[in-house]
Short mmCIF file of C-alpha atoms in Angstrom, two decimals:
data_model
loop_
_atom_site.label_atom_id
_atom_site.label_comp_id
_atom_site.label_asym_id
_atom_site.label_seq_id
_atom_site.Cartn_x
_atom_site.Cartn_y
_atom_site.Cartn_z
CA MET A 182 14.00 -5.47 -60.24
CA GLN A 183 16.44 -6.29 -57.48
CA ASN A 184 16.50 -4.74 -54.02
CA VAL A 185 18.65 -1.70 -54.74
CA ILE A 186 19.27 2.01 -54.20
CA LEU A 187 20.23 3.85 -57.37
CA LEU A 188 22.32 6.94 -56.69
CA GLU A 189 22.99 9.57 -59.33
CA PRO A 190 24.76 12.41 -57.49
CA HIS A 191 25.06 15.80 -59.16
CA GLY A 192 27.51 18.65 -58.70
CA GLY A 193 31.08 18.72 -57.51
CA LEU A 194 33.12 16.49 -55.24
CA ALA A 195 31.62 17.35 -51.83
CA ASN A 196 28.05 17.29 -53.16
CA ARG A 197 28.55 13.83 -54.58
CA MET A 198 30.18 12.55 -51.43
CA ARG A 199 27.28 13.63 -49.24
CA VAL A 200 24.79 11.90 -51.56
CA ILE A 201 26.80 8.67 -51.40
CA VAL A 202 27.09 8.89 -47.61
CA SER A 203 23.32 9.31 -47.37
CA GLY A 204 22.90 6.29 -49.63
CA LEU A 205 25.19 4.21 -47.43
CA TRP A 206 23.23 5.24 -44.35
CA LEU A 207 19.93 4.28 -45.98
CA ALA A 208 21.31 1.04 -47.43
CA GLY A 209 22.31 0.02 -43.92
CA LYS A 210 18.78 0.71 -42.67
CA LEU A 211 17.14 -1.23 -45.50
CA ASN A 212 19.70 -3.95 -46.27
CA LYS A 213 19.84 -2.85 -49.91
CA LYS A 214 22.73 -2.71 -52.36
CA ILE A 215 23.81 0.55 -54.00
CA LYS A 216 24.34 1.15 -57.69
CA LEU A 217 26.21 4.39 -58.32
CA ILE A 218 25.84 6.40 -61.52
CA TRP A 219 28.88 8.70 -61.61
CA ASN A 220 28.52 11.11 -64.51
CA LEU A 221 31.60 12.77 -65.99
CA ASN A 222 30.79 16.38 -66.85
CA SER A 223 31.92 19.98 -66.37
CA ASP A 224 31.14 19.76 -62.64
CA LEU A 225 33.49 16.84 -62.08
CA ASN A 226 35.40 15.26 -64.93
CA CYS A 227 37.11 12.39 -63.11
CA SER A 228 35.94 8.83 -62.47
CA PHE A 229 35.15 7.56 -58.99
CA GLU A 230 37.73 4.80 -59.39
CA GLU A 231 40.52 7.34 -59.98
CA LEU A 232 39.71 9.10 -56.69
CA PHE A 233 38.71 6.45 -54.17
CA GLU A 234 39.17 2.82 -53.33
CA ALA A 235 36.10 0.66 -53.93
CA ILE A 236 33.44 0.98 -51.22
CA PRO A 237 31.78 -2.24 -50.01
CA ASN A 238 28.16 -2.59 -51.17
CA ILE A 239 28.56 -0.02 -53.98
CA GLU A 240 28.71 -0.94 -57.66
CA CYS A 241 29.51 1.76 -60.22
CA ILE A 242 27.36 1.46 -63.34
CA GLU A 243 26.67 3.38 -66.53
CA LYS A 244 23.35 5.16 -66.88
CA LYS A 245 21.04 2.99 -68.99
CA LYS A 246 18.72 4.52 -71.58
CA ALA A 247 15.64 3.47 -69.62
CA LEU A 248 16.71 5.56 -66.62
CA PHE A 249 16.34 8.76 -68.65
CA MET A 250 12.56 8.20 -68.64
CA PHE A 251 12.12 8.36 -64.88
CA ARG A 252 10.57 11.38 -63.23
CA SER A 253 10.06 12.34 -59.61
CA THR A 254 7.28 10.25 -58.05
CA PHE A 255 6.18 13.09 -55.78
CA GLN A 256 4.21 15.45 -58.02
CA LYS A 257 1.68 17.85 -56.51
CA PRO A 258 -1.15 17.34 -59.07
CA LEU A 259 -2.81 13.97 -58.44
CA LEU A 260 -3.26 13.12 -62.13
CA LYS A 261 0.37 13.89 -62.93
CA ARG A 262 1.50 11.84 -59.95
CA LEU A 263 -0.49 8.82 -61.18
CA ILE A 264 0.83 9.16 -64.73
CA ILE A 265 4.44 9.43 -63.55
CA LYS A 266 3.98 6.40 -61.29
CA CYS A 267 2.67 4.36 -64.22
CA ILE A 268 5.61 5.39 -66.42
CA ASN A 269 8.13 4.46 -63.74
CA VAL A 270 6.51 1.06 -63.19
CA LEU A 271 6.35 0.32 -66.92
CA VAL A 272 9.99 1.18 -67.46
CA SER A 273 11.46 -1.22 -64.92
CA GLY A 274 9.58 -1.99 -61.75
CA LYS A 275 8.16 0.23 -59.05
CA TYR A 276 10.47 3.18 -58.51
CA VAL A 277 10.35 6.03 -56.07
CA VAL A 278 12.34 8.81 -57.71
CA PHE A 279 13.59 11.82 -55.79
CA GLU A 280 14.96 15.15 -56.91
CA ASP A 281 16.21 18.08 -54.83
CA ARG A 282 12.80 19.45 -53.81
CA THR A 283 11.65 16.10 -52.46
CA VAL A 284 14.97 15.41 -50.74
CA LYS A 285 14.44 18.59 -48.72
CA MET A 286 11.08 17.16 -47.64
CA ILE A 287 12.91 14.08 -46.34
CA MET A 288 15.31 16.17 -44.28
CA ASN A 289 12.37 18.17 -42.88
CA LYS A 290 10.74 14.86 -41.80
CA GLU A 291 7.79 15.41 -44.15
CA ILE A 292 8.63 12.12 -45.87
CA ASP A 293 9.69 8.94 -44.03
CA ILE A 294 12.34 7.64 -46.39
CA VAL A 295 13.01 4.48 -44.39
CA ALA A 296 9.32 3.51 -44.52
CA LEU A 297 9.22 4.19 -48.26
CA GLY A 298 12.34 2.14 -48.74
CA LYS A 299 10.71 -0.83 -47.04
CA SER A 300 7.66 -0.64 -49.28
CA ASN A 301 9.57 -0.10 -52.56
CA LYS A 302 12.16 -2.50 -53.91
CA THR A 303 14.09 0.20 -55.73
CA LEU A 304 14.78 3.81 -54.80
CA TYR A 305 16.34 6.21 -57.27
CA PHE A 306 18.00 9.39 -55.97
CA MET A 307 19.06 11.96 -58.55
CA THR A 308 20.26 14.88 -56.43
CA CYS A 309 23.15 16.88 -54.99
CA GLU A 310 21.52 17.03 -51.54
CA GLU A 311 21.93 14.77 -48.52
CA PHE A 312 18.97 12.76 -47.28
CA GLY A 313 20.22 11.04 -44.11
CA ASP A 314 21.11 12.05 -40.56
CA ASN A 315 24.04 9.69 -39.94
CA HIS A 316 27.35 10.77 -41.48
CA SER A 317 29.82 8.36 -39.88
CA GLU A 318 29.92 6.67 -43.30
CA TYR A 319 32.47 9.22 -44.52
CA LYS A 320 35.02 6.75 -43.13
CA TYR A 321 34.32 4.53 -46.14
CA PHE A 322 35.91 7.06 -48.49
CA ILE A 323 39.56 6.07 -48.82
CA PRO A 324 41.60 8.12 -51.33
CA LYS A 325 43.72 6.22 -53.82
CA PRO A 326 47.35 5.69 -52.70
CA ASP A 327 48.87 8.38 -54.94
CA ILE A 328 46.36 10.92 -53.61
CA GLN A 329 46.80 9.82 -50.00
CA GLN A 330 50.57 10.28 -50.28
CA LYS A 331 50.08 13.91 -51.27
CA ILE A 332 47.62 14.41 -48.41
CA ASP A 333 50.06 12.92 -45.89
CA ARG A 334 52.98 14.95 -47.22
CA GLN A 335 51.05 18.20 -46.76
CA CYS A 336 49.47 17.30 -43.41
CA ASN A 337 52.87 16.42 -41.96
CA GLN A 338 53.60 20.15 -42.08
CA PHE A 339 50.60 20.98 -39.89
CA ASN A 340 50.67 21.51 -36.14
CA SER A 341 48.03 21.96 -33.44
CA LYS A 342 47.57 25.61 -34.44
CA THR A 343 47.02 25.10 -38.17
CA ILE A 344 43.72 26.56 -39.36
CA GLY A 345 42.12 25.59 -42.66
CA VAL A 346 40.92 28.38 -44.94
CA HIS A 347 38.59 27.65 -47.84
CA ILE A 348 37.92 30.57 -50.17
CA ARG A 349 35.48 29.64 -52.93
CA ARG A 350 35.51 31.88 -55.99
CA THR A 351 35.09 31.49 -59.81
CA ASP A 352 31.53 30.21 -60.36
CA HIS A 353 30.06 30.42 -56.83
CA GLU A 354 28.12 33.70 -56.74
CA ILE A 355 26.86 33.38 -53.14
CA ALA A 356 30.34 32.71 -51.75
CA ILE A 357 31.80 35.61 -53.70
CA LYS A 358 29.09 37.97 -52.49
CA LEU A 359 28.71 36.90 -48.85
CA SER A 360 32.26 35.71 -48.11
CA PRO A 361 34.51 38.29 -49.76
CA THR A 362 38.28 38.03 -49.60
CA GLU A 363 38.62 40.95 -47.19
CA LEU A 364 36.82 39.03 -44.45
CA PHE A 365 39.44 36.28 -44.56
CA ILE A 366 42.29 38.80 -44.60
CA GLN A 367 40.78 40.61 -41.63
CA ARG A 368 40.35 37.41 -39.62
CA ILE A 369 43.88 36.19 -40.29
CA ASN A 370 45.30 39.55 -39.24
CA GLU A 371 43.25 39.39 -36.04
CA ASP A 372 44.43 35.84 -35.32
CA LEU A 373 48.10 36.62 -35.86
CA ALA A 374 47.91 39.72 -33.69
CA LYS A 375 46.78 37.46 -30.83
CA ASP A 376 49.02 34.49 -31.59
CA PRO A 377 51.89 34.85 -34.11
CA GLU A 378 52.46 31.08 -34.06
CA ILE A 379 49.22 30.30 -35.90
CA ASN A 380 49.60 29.11 -39.50
CA TYR A 381 47.09 28.36 -42.24
CA PHE A 382 46.34 25.87 -44.95
CA LEU A 383 44.66 27.70 -47.83
CA SER A 384 42.39 25.94 -50.31
CA THR A 385 40.96 28.05 -53.12
CA ASP A 386 39.79 27.58 -56.69
CA ASP A 387 41.28 30.93 -57.74
CA ALA A 388 44.97 31.36 -58.57
CA ALA A 389 44.93 35.14 -57.98
CA THR A 390 43.56 34.65 -54.46
CA GLU A 391 46.30 32.15 -53.63
CA ILE A 392 48.98 34.55 -54.87
CA GLN A 393 47.44 37.42 -52.91
CA PHE A 394 47.49 35.52 -49.61
CA LYS A 395 51.05 34.29 -50.10
CA MET A 396 52.16 37.87 -50.72
CA LEU A 397 50.28 39.17 -47.67
CA PHE A 398 51.17 36.47 -45.16
CA GLY A 399 54.27 34.74 -46.52
CA ASP A 400 55.19 31.44 -44.89
CA LYS A 401 52.10 31.58 -42.67
CA ILE A 402 50.17 30.28 -45.71
CA MET A 403 50.51 26.68 -46.90
CA CYS A 404 49.04 25.50 -50.22
CA THR A 405 49.26 22.42 -52.39
CA GLU A 406 50.43 22.58 -55.97
CA LYS A 407 47.35 22.44 -58.15
CA GLU A 408 45.74 23.05 -61.48
CA PHE A 409 42.88 25.54 -61.25
CA SER A 410 40.29 23.69 -63.30
CA GLN A 411 37.38 21.26 -62.98
CA ASN A 412 37.78 19.84 -66.45
CA SER A 413 40.73 17.50 -65.88
CA SER A 414 41.18 14.46 -63.67
CA TYR A 415 44.48 15.93 -62.42
CA ALA A 416 42.70 19.05 -61.13
CA ILE A 417 39.98 17.00 -59.42
CA LYS A 418 42.60 14.85 -57.71
CA ASN A 419 44.27 18.03 -56.46
CA ALA A 420 40.91 19.22 -55.13
CA LEU A 421 40.55 15.95 -53.22
CA VAL A 422 43.97 16.50 -51.67
CA ASP A 423 42.89 19.99 -50.57
CA PHE A 424 39.64 18.56 -49.22
CA TYR A 425 41.34 16.09 -46.90
CA CYS A 426 44.01 18.59 -45.91
CA LEU A 427 41.27 20.96 -44.75
CA ALA A 428 39.75 18.06 -42.82
CA ASN A 429 43.02 17.57 -40.94
CA THR A 430 43.43 21.14 -39.70
CA ASN A 431 42.44 22.37 -36.24
CA LYS A 432 39.35 24.20 -37.56
CA ILE A 433 38.12 25.71 -40.82
CA TYR A 434 37.23 29.21 -41.95
CA GLY A 435 34.79 28.45 -44.74
CA SER A 436 32.92 30.18 -47.56
CA SER A 437 29.18 30.75 -47.33
CA SER A 438 27.00 28.05 -48.96
CA SER A 439 29.97 25.98 -50.11
CA SER A 440 29.55 22.27 -49.38
CA PHE A 441 33.31 21.79 -49.83
CA SER A 442 33.93 23.66 -46.57
CA TYR A 443 31.43 22.00 -44.28
CA ILE A 444 31.72 18.48 -45.65
CA ALA A 445 35.49 18.68 -45.10
CA ALA A 446 34.77 19.69 -41.49
CA ARG A 447 32.56 16.61 -41.04
CA ILE A 448 35.29 14.14 -41.99
CA ASN A 449 36.99 14.47 -38.59
CA GLY A 450 34.31 16.42 -36.76
CA ILE A 451 36.21 19.69 -36.54
CA LYS A 452 34.72 23.15 -36.05
CA ILE A 453 33.82 25.29 -39.06
CA GLU A 454 33.12 29.00 -39.10
CA ASN A 455 31.81 30.48 -42.32
CA LEU A 456 33.20 33.98 -42.73
CA LYS A 457 30.35 35.98 -44.21
CA TYR A 458 28.39 39.18 -44.05
CA ASN A 459 25.26 38.81 -41.90
#
């Protein structure tokens, strides 16, 4: 088996991006190539190639049948750990397979991923979590020209006082509970009372919320035209436009536990404040 990092990111757009960025960071440390398994499903039904330009050192591949047999190398029971290791080796070389629980161990410095990468030809990450400290690799994500044009057109309307607002709704129970709509309304009212020249770019996955804010704040709210869905490539492309528009604001008011908010803030290193109940 060749010297490679297999990445199979789960979840939505921001979750997948942070997995890929972690893979790029690790590949640079280990001089390995990356093979990316980009599943189309209800979380994100749009191919990588439709969203981004090709990234050097990354090859998109289909998931082979053999890969379905792999299990996480790090199992607590010794016997189970040995059995899993044997299965992974028999399938296709010596693999170290990580899932979310083990990835957290990497970030907590309980596992030295660089050392493991040097002693194992192939690493297989199947996760929605990040596993590296260096995030300058976000620069390698370049939206396709048609998407970038929409981003530029929207960002040209921003000024130095534009604040990004990301209100996550629909299927995100934590964001709905801890970052309710009234907190965003309250903060915007407070901002405008201090400085009426502030304006906002609103990104939300809920049509009713967008309508509500436009009615409350009028031309102080900017939004992109979008389809409120995750099941079409058009909707995912719109979400990517929103993502980079948020990244180009002065700062972001985000939703609790939503990776979309804080990964957008990382793109250009801007401040993020999650509006939530303590």
